[in-house]
Coordinates of C-alpha atoms and ligand atoms in Angstrom, one line a residue:
M1 CA 31.3 14.1 14.8
T2 CA 27.5 15.0 14.3
I3 CA 25.1 12.1 13.1
H4 CA 22.9 12.9 10.7
V5 CA 19.3 11.8 9.8
S6 CA 18.3 13.0 6.1
V7 CA 14.4 12.8 5.8
P8 CA 14.2 13.3 2.1
D9 CA 10.9 11.8 1.6
N10 CA 7.3 14.2 2.7
V11 CA 7.0 12.4 6.2
H12 CA 4.9 14.3 9.1
Q13 CA 6.6 17.9 10.3
N14 CA 6.5 15.8 14.3
A15 CA 9.6 13.0 13.4
I16 CA 11.5 16.1 12.3
D17 CA 10.8 17.9 15.8
I18 CA 12.1 13.9 17.6
L19 CA 15.4 13.9 15.6
Q20 CA 15.7 17.5 16.5
G21 CA 15.1 16.7 19.8
A22 CA 17.0 14.4 20.7
A23 CA 20.4 15.5 21.5
G24 CA 23.3 14.6 18.7
I25 CA 21.3 14.3 15.8
R26 CA 21.6 16.7 13.0
V27 CA 18.6 16.7 10.9
T28 CA 17.8 17.6 7.3
A29 CA 14.4 17.7 5.6
P30 CA 15.0 18.1 2.3
G31 CA 11.6 16.7 1.3
L32 CA 11.5 14.4 -2.5
M33 CA 14.2 15.0 -4.5
E34 CA 15.3 14.8 -7.9
R35 CA 17.1 11.8 -7.7
A36 CA 20.7 13.2 -8.5
D37 CA 20.1 16.1 -5.7
L38 CA 18.5 13.0 -3.4
L39 CA 21.9 10.9 -3.8
E40 CA 24.1 14.4 -2.8
A41 CA 21.9 15.0 -0.3
I42 CA 22.2 11.8 2.3
V43 CA 26.0 11.4 0.9
D44 CA 27.2 11.8 5.0
A45 CA 24.1 10.5 5.8
D46 CA 24.0 8.1 9.4
A47 CA 20.3 7.3 8.5
I48 CA 16.8 8.3 6.7
I49 CA 13.7 8.0 6.8
I50 CA 11.5 7.8 4.1
R51 CA 8.0 7.1 2.2
S52 CA 7.2 4.9 -0.7
G53 CA 8.7 7.7 -3.5
V54 CA 12.4 7.7 -2.9
K55 CA 13.6 3.9 -4.3
A56 CA 16.7 2.4 -1.7
D57 CA 18.1 0.8 -4.7
A58 CA 21.8 -0.3 -4.5
E59 CA 22.7 3.0 -5.7
L60 CA 21.5 5.3 -3.3
I61 CA 22.8 2.8 -0.6
A62 CA 26.3 2.9 -2.6
A63 CA 25.9 6.6 -2.5
A64 CA 25.4 6.9 1.4
P65 CA 28.7 5.5 3.0
R66 CA 27.9 5.6 6.5
L67 CA 24.0 4.9 6.5
K68 CA 23.8 2.1 8.9
A69 CA 19.6 2.6 9.3
I70 CA 16.6 2.8 6.9
A71 CA 13.1 3.5 9.1
R72 CA 10.2 3.3 5.7
A73 CA 7.5 5.4 7.2
G74 CA 5.1 3.2 6.5
V75 CA 4.6 -0.7 5.7
G76 CA 5.9 -1.5 2.2
V77 CA 9.6 -2.2 1.7
D78 CA 9.6 -2.4 -2.1
N79 CA 11.2 0.6 -2.3
V80 CA 13.8 -0.7 -0.7
D81 CA 16.4 -3.4 -1.7
L82 CA 16.5 -5.1 1.4
A83 CA 19.8 -7.4 0.2
A84 CA 22.2 -4.2 0.1
A85 CA 20.9 -3.1 2.9
T86 CA 22.1 -5.7 4.6
A87 CA 25.1 -6.3 2.6
N88 CA 26.4 -3.3 3.7
G89 CA 25.1 -3.9 7.7
I90 CA 22.0 -1.7 6.6
V91 CA 19.3 -1.6 9.8
V92 CA 15.5 -1.6 7.8
M93 CA 13.4 -0.5 9.7
N94 CA 9.5 -0.3 9.1
T95 CA 6.3 0.8 10.6
P96 CA 3.4 -1.8 10.4
G97 CA 0.3 -0.8 12.4
G98 CA 0.2 3.2 11.9
N99 CA -1.9 3.3 8.3
T100 CA -4.1 -0.2 9.2
I101 CA -7.5 2.0 9.4
S102 CA -6.5 4.1 6.9
T103 CA -5.2 1.9 4.7
A104 CA -8.4 -0.4 4.9
E105 CA -11.0 3.3 4.8
H106 CA -10.2 3.8 2.1
T107 CA -9.9 0.3 0.5
F108 CA -13.6 0.6 1.8
G109 CA -14.6 3.8 0.3
L110 CA -13.5 2.2 -3.2
M111 CA -15.5 -0.6 -2.8
I112 CA -18.7 1.5 -2.1
A113 CA -18.0 4.6 -5.2
L114 CA -16.9 1.2 -7.6
S115 CA -19.9 -0.2 -6.7
R116 CA -21.9 3.3 -7.3
H117 CA -20.2 5.1 -9.2
I118 CA -19.5 7.4 -7.3
A119 CA -16.7 9.0 -9.1
R120 CA -18.7 8.7 -12.7
G121 CA -21.4 9.9 -11.4
H122 CA -20.1 13.4 -9.7
Q123 CA -17.7 13.4 -13.1
S124 CA -21.3 13.8 -15.6
L125 CA -22.9 16.1 -13.4
L126 CA -20.1 18.2 -13.7
E127 CA -19.8 18.1 -17.4
G128 CA -23.8 18.7 -17.5
R129 CA -24.9 15.2 -17.6
W130 CA -27.9 13.7 -15.7
E131 CA -27.1 10.0 -15.5
R132 CA -29.3 8.4 -13.2
K133 CA -29.8 5.3 -15.5
A134 CA -26.6 4.8 -17.1
L135 CA -25.6 4.8 -13.7
G136 CA -27.0 1.9 -11.7
G137 CA -25.3 0.4 -8.8
V138 CA -25.5 -2.8 -6.7
E139 CA -25.7 -2.9 -3.4
L140 CA -22.6 -4.5 -1.3
K141 CA -25.1 -5.9 1.7
G142 CA -25.2 -9.8 0.8
K143 CA -22.6 -9.9 -1.6
T144 CA -19.4 -12.4 -0.9
L145 CA -16.0 -10.0 -0.5
G146 CA -13.1 -12.4 -1.1
L147 CA -9.3 -11.0 0.9
I148 CA -6.4 -12.0 -0.2
G149 CA -4.1 -11.4 3.0
L150 CA -5.4 -11.4 5.8
G151 CA -3.0 -9.3 7.9
R152 CA -4.1 -5.8 10.3
I153 CA -6.1 -4.3 7.0
G154 CA -7.5 -7.4 6.2
Q155 CA -8.6 -8.3 9.2
A156 CA -9.9 -4.3 9.8
I157 CA -11.8 -4.6 6.3
A158 CA -13.1 -7.4 7.2
L159 CA -14.6 -6.6 10.4
R160 CA -15.8 -3.2 8.4
A161 CA -17.0 -5.0 5.3
Q162 CA -19.5 -7.6 8.1
A163 CA -20.8 -4.5 9.4
F164 CA -22.2 -3.6 6.0
E165 CA -24.1 -7.3 5.8
M166 CA -21.4 -8.6 3.5
R167 CA -19.8 -12.4 3.8
V168 CA -16.7 -12.0 3.9
I169 CA -14.4 -14.8 3.2
A170 CA -10.6 -14.6 2.6
H171 CA -7.1 -16.7 1.6
D172 CA -3.9 -16.5 3.4
P173 CA -1.6 -18.9 4.1
Y174 CA 0.3 -17.3 7.0
L175 CA -2.2 -16.4 9.1
P176 CA -2.9 -18.9 12.1
P177 CA -6.6 -19.6 11.1
A178 CA -6.9 -19.0 15.0
V179 CA -7.0 -15.2 14.4
A180 CA -9.4 -15.7 11.5
A181 CA -11.9 -17.8 13.6
E182 CA -12.3 -15.7 15.9
I183 CA -13.1 -12.9 13.7
D184 CA -15.8 -15.2 11.3
V185 CA -13.4 -15.3 8.0
P186 CA -13.2 -18.5 6.9
L187 CA -10.0 -19.3 5.7
L188 CA -10.3 -20.7 2.1
S189 CA -7.7 -21.9 -1.0
L190 CA -7.3 -19.2 -3.6
P191 CA -9.5 -21.3 -5.9
E192 CA -12.2 -21.3 -4.1
V193 CA -12.1 -17.5 -3.6
Y194 CA -11.7 -16.3 -6.4
A195 CA -14.7 -18.8 -7.4
R196 CA -17.0 -17.3 -4.3
A197 CA -16.2 -13.4 -4.9
D198 CA -18.6 -10.9 -5.6
Y199 CA -15.7 -8.2 -4.6
L200 CA -11.8 -9.2 -4.1
S201 CA -9.7 -7.2 -2.2
L202 CA -6.0 -7.2 -2.5
H203 CA -3.6 -7.5 1.4
A204 CA -1.2 -9.0 0.2
L205 CA 3.3 -7.3 -0.1
A206 CA 5.3 -7.3 -3.5
T207 CA 6.9 -10.6 -3.3
E208 CA 8.1 -13.5 -5.6
E209 CA 4.6 -15.4 -5.3
T210 CA 2.4 -12.9 -5.7
R211 CA 3.7 -10.7 -8.1
G212 CA 1.2 -10.5 -11.3
M213 CA -0.8 -12.9 -9.4
I214 CA -4.0 -11.5 -10.7
N215 CA -3.2 -12.3 -14.4
A216 CA -5.4 -14.2 -17.1
D217 CA -5.6 -17.4 -15.5
A218 CA -6.3 -16.3 -12.0
I219 CA -9.0 -14.2 -13.8
A220 CA -10.8 -17.0 -15.3
A221 CA -10.9 -18.9 -13.0
M222 CA -13.3 -15.7 -10.7
K223 CA -16.5 -15.5 -10.9
D224 CA -18.0 -13.6 -13.9
G225 CA -18.8 -10.0 -12.6
V226 CA -16.1 -9.8 -10.2
R227 CA -15.5 -6.5 -8.9
I228 CA -11.5 -6.0 -7.7
I229 CA -9.9 -3.9 -5.1
N230 CA -6.4 -3.3 -5.3
A231 CA -5.1 -0.8 -2.7
S232 CA -1.6 -2.9 -1.9
R233 CA 0.6 -2.9 -4.4
G234 CA 0.5 -2.7 -8.1
A235 CA 2.7 -5.5 -9.2
L236 CA 0.0 -8.0 -8.2
I237 CA -2.0 -7.6 -11.3
V238 CA -0.9 -8.0 -14.7
S239 CA -2.6 -4.6 -16.2
G240 CA -2.8 -6.0 -19.3
D241 CA -5.5 -9.0 -18.2
L242 CA -7.2 -7.2 -16.2
A243 CA -8.1 -4.5 -19.1
A244 CA -9.2 -7.3 -21.1
A245 CA -11.5 -8.5 -19.1
L246 CA -12.9 -5.7 -18.3
Q247 CA -13.2 -4.7 -21.6
S248 CA -15.5 -8.5 -22.0
G249 CA -17.1 -7.9 -19.1
K250 CA -15.7 -11.0 -17.3
V251 CA -14.8 -7.9 -14.6
A252 CA -17.3 -5.6 -13.9
G253 CA -15.1 -3.2 -12.0
A254 CA -11.6 -2.1 -10.3
A255 CA -10.8 0.4 -8.5
L256 CA -7.3 0.6 -8.2
D257 CA -4.8 2.8 -5.7
V258 CA -1.2 1.5 -6.8
Y259 CA 0.5 0.9 -9.7
E260 CA 3.4 -0.7 -10.9
Q261 CA 5.3 2.0 -11.7
E262 CA 4.2 5.6 -9.6
P263 CA 2.8 7.8 -11.5
P264 CA 1.6 5.5 -14.2
P265 CA 2.6 6.0 -17.0
A266 CA 0.0 7.5 -19.2
D267 CA -0.8 4.8 -22.0
H268 CA -1.1 2.6 -18.7
P269 CA -3.7 -0.4 -20.1
L270 CA -5.9 0.2 -17.2
I271 CA -6.1 3.9 -17.6
G272 CA -9.6 5.0 -19.0
L273 CA -11.6 2.9 -19.3
P274 CA -14.8 2.8 -17.8
N275 CA -15.4 1.0 -15.3
V276 CA -11.4 1.6 -13.6
L277 CA -11.3 4.3 -10.9
H278 CA -8.5 5.4 -9.6
T279 CA -6.4 6.8 -7.0
P280 CA -3.3 8.5 -6.7
H281 CA -1.9 5.9 -3.8
L282 CA -3.9 8.1 -1.1
A283 CA -4.9 5.2 1.2
A284 CA -2.2 5.1 3.8
S285 CA -2.1 9.8 3.3
T286 CA -4.6 11.3 5.7
A287 CA -3.3 13.1 8.2
D288 CA -3.8 10.2 11.2
A289 CA -1.7 7.7 9.5
Q290 CA 0.9 10.1 9.1
V291 CA 2.1 11.3 11.9
T292 CA 1.8 7.6 13.4
V293 CA 4.1 6.7 11.0
A294 CA 6.2 9.2 11.2
V295 CA 6.5 10.4 14.6
E296 CA 7.4 5.5 14.8
A297 CA 9.9 5.8 12.1
A298 CA 11.0 8.8 14.1
E299 CA 11.3 7.3 17.5
L300 CA 12.7 4.0 15.7
I301 CA 15.9 5.7 14.1
V302 CA 16.4 7.8 17.0
D303 CA 16.5 4.8 19.8
Y304 CA 18.7 2.5 16.3
L305 CA 21.1 5.3 16.7
L306 CA 21.8 6.6 20.2
N307 CA 20.9 3.2 22.0
G308 CA 21.4 0.5 19.3
V309 CA 17.9 -0.3 19.4
A310 CA 16.8 -2.3 16.4
A311 CA 12.8 -2.5 16.7
N312 CA 10.8 -3.8 13.6
V313 CA 13.5 -4.8 11.1
C314 CA 12.6 -6.0 7.9
N315 CA 16.2 -7.5 7.0
P316 CA 16.4 -9.5 10.4
G317 CA 20.5 -11.1 11.2
T318 CA 21.9 -7.6 9.4
Q319 CA 25.5 -7.4 10.9
S320 CA 25.3 -3.6 11.7
K321 CA 27.8 -0.9 11.3
S322 CA 29.4 -0.3 14.0
Ligands
LIG401 C1 2.5 1.6 2.5 O1 3.3 0.7 2.3 O2 2.5 1.8 4.2 C2 1.9 2.5 1.9 O3 1.7 2.1 0.7 C3 1.5 4.5 1.9 C4 3.5 4.7 1.6 O4 3.9 3.8 0.8 O5 3.1 5.5 2.0

């Protein structure tokens, strides 16, 4: 029986080409589908490659009894039920480095666009207004950027912010202090970062520890007029609490690329506020990053299925299916 690899998400064609070029692998690449069609498409799949558009939950895993590997073309695996995968002998792998620069550049773009009202200026001009006074902004130079998470993406942002003459501080309980010292970023406690940051940018995974961390209490501990940027995971922010702080002026502005539910519902408390800038989870969506993560994901799958070699494993210790 041939090995079936299914790609039921929008993954770059280069990944499909790599899979098709591997001996003994049959590839189907239907792209994003309705849930019922998805469950049918993967019924005999040995492996799948996904981005964040597919929820690889217990139901999906049960629908694919032959599944041995899930490759996530991207970083976050919060759309994969790791416990269910492990229990079913499915190795989950990701491509953590491939979209670092794209995500860092998008985050930086959000920070500038928020500070200079670029989206509002564009929109108001299209609507026939010339609002130079109402849309005055602030400089980044001399401001303090607080990074929550100083992993690959946080570090790439720190370097860019330093080039813009910002002071950069960070909170990251997992990073060796020597790494932070090398790029001249002081590692501080969360309350210290909250108290000092003019801009706060989130770069943490959604875990038990981080879900809802930006809530009313955390915001109260922040500087008045702080600006918050989130291109990591929507679940980190309690949307209602941030909306209240944006309305009161405690938080001067927010730029959001990610939402707890994607796409967010029309009645989402942060949608429609004048001081919030939105993008639809675009941080990693560059031609460059999508090629890199897709190729890496395809290579991970080929290596695992044909050679039994697993890399970038997110659920280590999994007893793989024979
Ligand atoms: C990631 O986790 O890699 C990014 O959020 C991008 C994506 O979901 O594709």
